[in-house]
XYZ file of N, CA and C in Angstrom:
588
model
N -13.114 3.776 12.827
C -13.712 3.065 11.716
C -13.887 4.033 10.553
N -13.300 3.709 9.418
C -13.348 4.625 8.283
C -13.833 3.915 7.027
N -14.748 4.555 6.345
C -15.162 4.059 5.035
C -14.072 4.423 4.032
N -13.814 3.568 3.045
C -12.825 3.935 2.024
C -13.241 5.222 1.321
N -12.255 6.047 1.001
C -12.575 7.252 0.232
C -12.975 6.856 -1.185
N -13.637 7.739 -1.885
C -13.999 7.472 -3.277
C -12.734 7.451 -4.130
N -12.831 6.856 -5.311
C -11.686 6.819 -6.218
C -11.248 8.232 -6.599
N -12.204 9.126 -6.820
C -11.861 10.505 -7.171
C -11.120 11.194 -6.029
N -11.581 10.969 -4.818
C -10.907 11.594 -3.674
C -9.501 11.016 -3.503
N -9.352 9.732 -3.773
C -8.054 9.072 -3.679
C -7.053 9.708 -4.644
N -7.420 9.816 -5.911
C -6.487 10.371 -6.891
C -6.197 11.837 -6.585
N -7.191 12.561 -6.132
C -6.961 13.962 -5.773
C -6.037 14.096 -4.574
N -6.188 13.193 -3.591
C -5.313 13.215 -2.416
C -3.862 12.981 -2.825
N -3.636 12.041 -3.742
C -2.283 11.754 -4.214
C -1.701 12.962 -4.949
N -2.495 13.557 -5.832
C -2.019 14.724 -6.579
C -1.766 15.917 -5.657
N -2.631 16.076 -4.660
C -2.453 17.187 -3.717
C -1.184 17.040 -2.884
N -0.676 15.803 -2.786
C 0.565 15.555 -2.042
C 1.779 15.756 -2.948
N 1.538 16.197 -4.182
C 2.624 16.505 -5.102
C 3.100 15.342 -5.946
N 2.283 14.302 -6.051
C 2.683 13.108 -6.791
C 2.267 13.174 -8.264
N 3.071 12.533 -9.108
C 2.709 12.325 -10.504
C 1.947 11.012 -10.573
N 0.697 11.071 -11.013
C -0.181 9.907 -11.018
C -0.486 9.493 -12.451
N -0.369 8.197 -12.719
C -0.677 7.621 -14.023
C -1.898 6.731 -13.857
N -2.959 7.031 -14.605
C -4.167 6.213 -14.540
C -4.055 5.082 -15.560
N -4.201 3.848 -15.086
C -4.024 2.671 -15.939
C -5.380 2.003 -16.172
N -5.860 2.071 -17.400
C -7.130 1.440 -17.759
C -8.269 1.930 -16.878
N -9.244 1.070 -16.696
C -10.424 1.385 -15.881
C -10.138 1.061 -14.413
N -9.105 1.713 -13.861
C -8.641 1.390 -12.511
C -9.712 1.605 -11.457
N -10.610 2.572 -11.661
C -11.615 2.904 -10.650
C -12.563 1.744 -10.339
N -12.763 0.865 -11.312
C -13.706 -0.251 -11.125
C -13.026 -1.618 -11.178
N -11.698 -1.623 -11.221
C -10.945 -2.883 -11.268
C -10.630 -3.303 -9.835
N -11.310 -4.362 -9.351
C -11.142 -4.764 -7.952
C -11.568 -6.211 -7.755
N -11.488 -6.647 -6.503
C -11.891 -8.006 -6.119
C -13.089 -7.945 -5.167
N -13.937 -6.945 -5.322
C -15.066 -6.755 -4.402
C -16.030 -7.937 -4.378
N -16.044 -8.735 -5.444
C -16.920 -9.914 -5.465
C -16.443 -11.001 -4.498
N -15.225 -10.850 -3.958
C -14.682 -11.838 -3.023
C -14.908 -11.455 -1.563
N -15.473 -10.286 -1.336
C -15.715 -9.844 0.035
C -15.696 -8.334 0.103
N -16.062 -7.790 1.254
C -16.150 -6.337 1.379
C -14.783 -5.663 1.398
N -14.799 -4.399 1.021
C -13.634 -3.537 1.204
C -14.040 -2.467 2.205
N -13.377 -2.473 3.336
C -13.704 -1.537 4.402
C -14.407 -2.246 5.539
N -14.386 -1.608 6.722
C -13.753 -0.323 6.974
C -12.235 -0.417 6.793
N -11.646 0.706 6.393
C -10.201 0.750 6.183
C -9.521 1.313 7.423
N -8.334 0.797 7.688
C -7.627 1.181 8.912
C -6.181 1.594 8.682
N -5.635 1.381 7.482
C -4.236 1.715 7.292
C -3.763 1.551 5.868
N -2.453 1.751 5.713
C -1.760 1.676 4.432
C -0.676 0.614 4.550
N -0.599 -0.288 3.561
C 0.430 -1.327 3.568
C 1.387 -1.115 2.401
N 2.677 -1.232 2.716
C 3.755 -1.050 1.740
C 4.374 -2.410 1.409
N 4.605 -2.622 0.112
C 5.166 -3.887 -0.395
C 6.323 -3.600 -1.348
N 7.135 -4.629 -1.619
C 8.010 -4.566 -2.793
C 7.536 -5.630 -3.782
N 7.844 -5.423 -5.056
C 7.233 -6.231 -6.117
C 8.019 -7.475 -6.513
N 9.335 -7.499 -6.289
C 10.233 -8.542 -6.799
C 10.188 -8.556 -8.333
N 10.189 -7.368 -8.914
C 10.184 -7.219 -10.369
C 11.158 -6.116 -10.761
N 11.412 -6.055 -12.072
C 12.247 -4.984 -12.629
C 11.549 -4.479 -13.881
N 11.556 -3.152 -14.052
C 10.983 -2.546 -15.248
C 9.561 -2.062 -15.027
N 9.303 -0.828 -15.423
C 8.004 -0.217 -15.173
C 6.858 -0.972 -15.835
N 6.958 -1.223 -17.138
C 5.844 -1.842 -17.872
C 5.513 -3.220 -17.303
N 6.530 -4.031 -17.082
C 6.338 -5.374 -16.532
C 5.717 -5.318 -15.139
N 6.211 -4.417 -14.312
C 5.743 -4.302 -12.934
C 4.283 -3.868 -12.888
N 3.947 -2.842 -13.660
C 2.572 -2.339 -13.680
C 1.626 -3.412 -14.212
N 2.030 -4.095 -15.257
C 1.193 -5.148 -15.853
C 0.907 -6.261 -14.842
N 1.951 -6.719 -14.151
C 1.770 -7.782 -13.159
C 0.833 -7.324 -12.041
N 1.047 -6.119 -11.543
C 0.214 -5.636 -10.432
C -1.222 -5.384 -10.864
N -1.415 -5.057 -12.112
C -2.778 -4.835 -12.613
C -3.540 -6.145 -12.780
N -2.902 -7.129 -13.399
C -3.616 -8.352 -13.749
C -3.303 -9.552 -12.864
N -2.178 -9.526 -12.135
C -1.805 -10.687 -11.330
C -1.392 -11.841 -12.215
N -1.599 -13.041 -11.688
C -1.289 -14.243 -12.466
C -2.319 -15.313 -12.157
N -2.083 -16.531 -12.653
C -3.062 -17.608 -12.489
C -3.303 -17.941 -11.022
N -2.281 -17.805 -10.191
C -2.413 -18.134 -8.774
C -3.011 -17.000 -7.952
N -2.787 -15.766 -8.379
C -3.259 -14.616 -7.620
C -3.709 -13.528 -8.600
N -5.024 -13.481 -8.874
C -5.527 -12.504 -9.842
C -5.420 -11.075 -9.316
N -5.255 -10.141 -10.244
C -5.175 -8.732 -9.889
C -6.535 -8.102 -9.678
N -6.513 -6.875 -9.194
C -5.325 -6.077 -8.943
C -4.602 -6.529 -7.674
N -3.277 -6.375 -7.680
C -2.461 -6.779 -6.542
C -2.161 -5.607 -5.610
N -2.780 -4.466 -5.881
C -2.607 -3.275 -5.047
C -3.525 -2.193 -5.605
N -3.454 -1.033 -5.024
C -4.169 0.128 -5.556
C -3.240 0.954 -6.430
N -2.016 1.151 -5.957
C -1.047 1.925 -6.716
C 0.304 1.252 -6.772
N 0.952 1.337 -7.940
C 2.301 0.824 -8.136
C 3.237 2.027 -8.176
N 4.217 2.056 -7.291
C 5.155 3.167 -7.247
C 6.469 2.697 -7.874
N 6.768 3.242 -9.044
C 7.926 2.799 -9.816
C 9.176 3.584 -9.422
N 10.306 3.128 -9.923
C 11.602 3.696 -9.533
C 11.695 5.202 -9.809
N 10.926 5.672 -10.805
C 10.975 7.090 -11.164
C 10.059 7.950 -10.298
N 9.389 7.328 -9.311
C 8.553 8.076 -8.392
C 7.128 8.304 -8.853
N 6.757 7.731 -9.989
C 5.370 7.866 -10.435
C 4.488 6.818 -9.750
N 3.228 7.184 -9.530
C 2.252 6.269 -8.940
C 1.278 5.858 -10.033
N 1.277 4.575 -10.353
C 0.406 4.028 -11.396
C -0.807 3.400 -10.711
N -1.982 3.952 -10.938
C -3.194 3.413 -10.318
C -3.706 2.258 -11.160
N -3.803 1.071 -10.544
C -4.185 -0.142 -11.280
C -5.490 -0.754 -10.782
N -5.997 -0.283 -9.652
C -7.246 -0.841 -9.125
C -7.752 0.020 -7.989
N -9.046 -0.173 -7.686
C -9.610 0.538 -6.545
C -10.766 -0.261 -5.979
N -10.658 -0.536 -4.691
C -11.581 -1.441 -4.020
C -10.749 -2.542 -3.385
N -11.361 -3.662 -3.166
C -10.622 -4.793 -2.595
C -9.554 -5.254 -3.581
N -8.323 -5.407 -3.097
C -7.216 -5.844 -3.948
C -6.466 -6.981 -3.258
N -5.867 -7.846 -4.057
C -5.121 -9.009 -3.539
C -3.698 -8.602 -3.147
N -3.550 -7.864 -2.051
C -2.199 -7.438 -1.686
C -1.785 -7.849 -0.280
N -2.690 -7.824 0.665
C -2.309 -8.056 2.062
C -2.492 -9.507 2.486
N -3.578 -10.118 2.042
C -3.896 -11.477 2.463
C -4.227 -11.530 3.946
N -4.210 -12.729 4.477
C -4.499 -12.914 5.900
C -3.286 -12.500 6.725
N -3.561 -11.873 7.861
C -2.485 -11.443 8.742
C -2.936 -11.457 10.183
N -2.177 -10.802 11.028
C -2.344 -10.906 12.469
C -3.393 -9.919 13.003
N -4.432 -10.446 13.630
C -5.489 -9.605 14.197
C -4.961 -8.681 15.290
N -3.922 -9.099 16.005
C -3.333 -8.231 17.030
C -2.630 -7.033 16.389
N -2.018 -7.250 15.229
C -1.406 -6.141 14.489
C -2.491 -5.185 14.010
N -3.587 -5.734 13.504
C -4.695 -4.885 13.055
C -5.222 -4.040 14.206
N -5.386 -4.641 15.362
C -5.867 -3.898 16.536
C -4.901 -2.769 16.899
N -3.604 -3.025 16.794
C -2.605 -1.997 17.101
C -2.646 -0.869 16.069
N -2.845 -1.212 14.799
C -2.954 -0.185 13.758
C -4.178 0.685 14.031
N -5.296 0.053 14.343
C -6.526 0.805 14.623
C -6.311 1.764 15.790
N -5.633 1.282 16.831
C -5.367 2.105 18.025
C -4.168 3.032 17.840
N -3.452 2.863 16.717
C -2.217 3.610 16.441
C -1.216 3.469 17.588
N -0.996 2.204 17.959
C -0.042 1.845 19.019
C 1.138 1.093 18.401
N 2.153 0.832 19.226
C 3.306 0.040 18.772
C 2.820 -1.339 18.309
N 3.386 -1.806 17.195
C 2.954 -3.080 16.624
C 3.531 -4.256 17.407
N 2.697 -5.252 17.701
C 3.232 -6.483 18.294
C 3.849 -7.346 17.193
N 4.632 -8.355 17.549
C 5.140 -9.274 16.531
C 3.972 -9.989 15.847
N 4.086 -10.179 14.546
C 3.050 -10.909 13.819
C 3.321 -12.410 13.958
N 2.364 -13.123 14.532
C 2.567 -14.558 14.752
C 1.365 -15.404 14.367
N 0.420 -14.805 13.656
C -0.757 -15.560 13.217
C -1.296 -14.912 11.944
N -2.189 -15.620 11.279
C -2.808 -15.108 10.051
C -4.305 -15.352 10.155
N -4.975 -14.502 10.938
C -6.388 -14.733 11.238
C -7.256 -13.498 10.976
N -6.747 -12.530 10.184
C -7.534 -11.340 9.864
C -7.365 -11.027 8.375
N -8.412 -10.504 7.762
C -8.454 -10.222 6.327
C -7.867 -8.844 6.036
N -6.626 -8.814 5.592
C -5.970 -7.541 5.308
C -6.463 -6.877 4.042
N -6.897 -7.667 3.059
C -7.380 -7.078 1.812
C -8.594 -6.190 2.055
N -9.320 -6.476 3.095
C -10.497 -5.688 3.439
C -10.126 -4.350 4.078
N -9.038 -4.327 4.835
C -8.788 -3.206 5.738
C -7.643 -2.273 5.365
N -6.859 -2.590 4.319
C -5.685 -1.773 4.008
C -5.662 -1.290 2.557
N -5.267 -0.047 2.397
C -4.848 0.436 1.086
C -3.478 -0.187 0.824
N -3.192 -0.546 -0.414
C -1.915 -1.187 -0.710
C -1.135 -0.505 -1.814
N 0.156 -0.295 -1.556
C 1.065 0.229 -2.575
C 2.178 -0.780 -2.802
N 2.288 -1.253 -4.043
C 3.401 -2.110 -4.451
C 4.486 -1.207 -5.013
N 5.720 -1.425 -4.567
C 6.821 -0.546 -4.931
C 7.879 -1.347 -5.683
N 8.205 -0.885 -6.886
C 9.110 -1.611 -7.775
C 10.490 -1.792 -7.150
N 10.835 -3.043 -6.863
C 12.137 -3.376 -6.294
C 12.284 -4.887 -6.324
N 13.506 -5.364 -6.543
C 13.746 -6.807 -6.582
C 13.603 -7.462 -5.210
N 13.675 -6.680 -4.147
C 13.462 -7.228 -2.814
C 14.586 -8.128 -2.334
N 15.781 -7.931 -2.901
C 16.916 -8.776 -2.510
C 17.841 -8.085 -1.515
N 17.478 -6.879 -1.097
C 18.319 -6.131 -0.172
C 19.466 -5.412 -0.856
N 19.661 -5.634 -2.151
C 20.733 -4.989 -2.910
C 20.199 -4.004 -3.938
N 19.026 -4.281 -4.482
C 18.426 -3.372 -5.457
C 18.170 -2.033 -4.768
N 18.681 -0.941 -5.320
C 18.548 0.350 -4.628
C 17.124 0.890 -4.632
N 16.859 1.712 -3.644
C 15.612 2.476 -3.564
C 15.976 3.928 -3.883
N 15.714 4.399 -5.089
C 16.048 5.786 -5.423
C 15.327 6.765 -4.501
N 15.980 7.896 -4.228
C 15.395 8.907 -3.341
C 14.030 9.357 -3.842
N 13.884 9.500 -5.162
C 12.611 9.962 -5.719
C 11.501 8.940 -5.462
N 11.854 7.655 -5.459
C 10.865 6.610 -5.191
C 10.479 6.588 -3.716
N 11.470 6.635 -2.834
C 11.161 6.660 -1.399
C 10.313 7.870 -1.030
N 10.617 9.010 -1.651
C 9.826 10.210 -1.404
C 8.388 10.007 -1.862
N 8.211 9.422 -3.038
C 6.859 9.172 -3.556
C 6.103 8.194 -2.672
N 6.796 7.187 -2.163
C 6.155 6.212 -1.279
C 5.652 6.893 -0.006
N 6.499 7.751 0.571
C 6.101 8.466 1.789
C 4.948 9.422 1.496
N 5.003 10.097 0.358
C 3.926 11.011 -0.018
C 2.607 10.261 -0.215
N 2.663 9.099 -0.870
C 1.443 8.321 -1.111
C 0.819 7.873 0.210
N 1.647 7.350 1.116
C 1.135 6.923 2.420
C 0.575 8.111 3.188
N 1.289 9.231 3.158
C 0.830 10.424 3.871
C -0.473 10.946 3.291
N -0.624 10.861 1.969
C -1.854 11.339 1.329
C -3.072 10.614 1.879
N -2.958 9.293 2.002
C -4.071 8.496 2.531
C -4.295 8.819 4.005
N -3.206 8.891 4.757
C -3.326 9.203 6.185
C -3.955 10.578 6.402
N -3.599 11.531 5.578
C -4.110 12.898 5.727
C -5.640 12.918 5.569
N -6.148 12.218 4.560
C -7.594 12.182 4.329
C -8.316 11.562 5.516
N -7.766 10.464 6.036
C -8.437 9.728 7.119
C -8.072 10.248 8.514
N -7.164 11.239 8.557
C -6.703 11.799 9.837
C -6.012 10.747 10.698
N -5.222 9.909 10.017
C -4.396 8.920 10.690
C -3.001 9.498 10.876
N -2.255 8.929 11.830
C -0.840 9.259 11.965
C -0.018 8.226 11.196
N 1.303 8.399 11.233
C 2.198 7.450 10.565
C 2.078 6.041 11.140
N 1.509 5.890 12.319
C 1.362 4.551 12.917
C 0.338 3.691 12.181
N -0.407 4.299 11.274
C -1.346 3.537 10.453
C -0.701 3.014 9.175
N 0.613 3.168 9.053
C 1.357 2.696 7.879
C 2.219 1.514 8.310
N 2.043 0.388 7.641
C 2.816 -0.809 7.989
C 3.398 -1.464 6.745
N 4.389 -2.287 6.959
C 4.949 -3.106 5.894
C 4.298 -4.477 5.909
N 4.305 -5.136 4.757
C 3.741 -6.479 4.667
C 4.411 -7.415 5.667
N 5.711 -7.202 5.896
C 6.451 -8.051 6.830
C 5.970 -7.880 8.273
N 5.287 -6.789 8.571
C 4.760 -6.570 9.920
C 3.360 -7.149 10.076
N 2.785 -7.588 8.986
C 1.402 -8.053 8.962
C 1.277 -9.570 8.975
N 2.095 -10.219 8.177
C 1.930 -11.665 7.976
C 3.236 -12.406 8.219
N 3.222 -13.423 9.063
C 4.443 -14.203 9.297
C 5.010 -14.744 7.982
N 6.321 -14.653 7.832
C 6.989 -15.180 6.652
C 7.216 -14.169 5.547
N 6.551 -13.029 5.612
C 6.749 -12.002 4.583
C 7.990 -11.168 4.927
N 8.695 -10.702 3.888
C 9.922 -9.936 4.122
C 9.846 -8.522 3.546
N 8.739 -8.202 2.902
C 8.692 -6.914 2.211
C 8.048 -5.811 3.058
N 8.570 -4.603 2.841
C 9.624 -4.199 1.915
C 11.016 -4.406 2.515
N 11.955 -4.806 1.683
C 13.326 -5.060 2.136
C 14.245 -3.969 1.598
N 15.157 -3.515 2.441
C 16.124 -2.516 2.015
C 16.057 -1.236 2.820
N 15.057 -1.117 3.679
C 14.947 -0.007 4.632
C 14.049 -0.501 5.758
N 14.072 0.188 6.885
C 13.227 -0.229 8.005
C 11.890 0.497 7.943
N 10.862 -0.144 8.444
C 9.565 0.513 8.489
C 9.569 1.647 9.506
N 10.398 1.558 10.536
C 10.495 2.662 11.493
C 11.000 3.919 10.789
N 12.026 3.766 9.956
C 12.549 4.929 9.226
C 11.521 5.429 8.220
N 10.800 4.518 7.610
C 9.790 4.931 6.636
C 8.655 5.690 7.326
N 8.206 5.187 8.468
C 7.162 5.910 9.200
C 7.654 7.305 9.607
N 8.956 7.420 9.878
C 9.527 8.731 10.163
C 9.364 9.682 8.976
N 9.573 9.168 7.772
C 9.370 9.976 6.568
C 7.912 10.424 6.431
N 7.001 9.483 6.708
C 5.575 9.808 6.619
C 5.214 10.873 7.657
N 5.742 10.717 8.856
C 5.475 11.697 9.921
C 5.938 13.091 9.509
N 7.099 13.170 8.873
C 7.602 14.461 8.399
C 6.661 15.078 7.377
N 6.139 14.254 6.491
C 5.175 14.761 5.505
C 3.909 15.276 6.186
N 3.462 14.567 7.199
C 2.206 14.936 7.870
C 2.359 16.187 8.736
N 3.593 16.533 9.101
C 3.819 17.771 9.850
C 3.687 18.933 8.897
């Protein structure tokens, strides 16, 4: 059981992992905490945005839309490998997902198939939205994949989690496909290398 780190510790953890961090507006206090608690935190969730272009992607993730208000994550990782911080606290990124998956993340065990949506992911996961069209054809630049692994590792390092605490949205909620274009097993391998 882990309390979320402070916003200052979060940004320092990212910078200490060698990341270029862009602070967007009053990100430290931009959250959905009025909709429920944030924490205890148990893992990191990776998403793709289905967008193109840094400014558009960051804007959408910061403010959301009429159906899903922002922030839609904590950090937006753009194609150039920069991490744009758009919110801190509860964010609209994970939604409801599988309680059995959450239990496996907490225990750092192999994930079971996600077949239900009965647990509040926004409460328990740090979220990174990663700029990509999500069509399986839009490339993932090496600098972006490296930044994604570094960001996940930064959070895991602070909480003393292994790579098994990093999941994709598609592993959390039935019907989700993100991130598309690489496997989460290979991505967790990248995170493990960083943590070594």
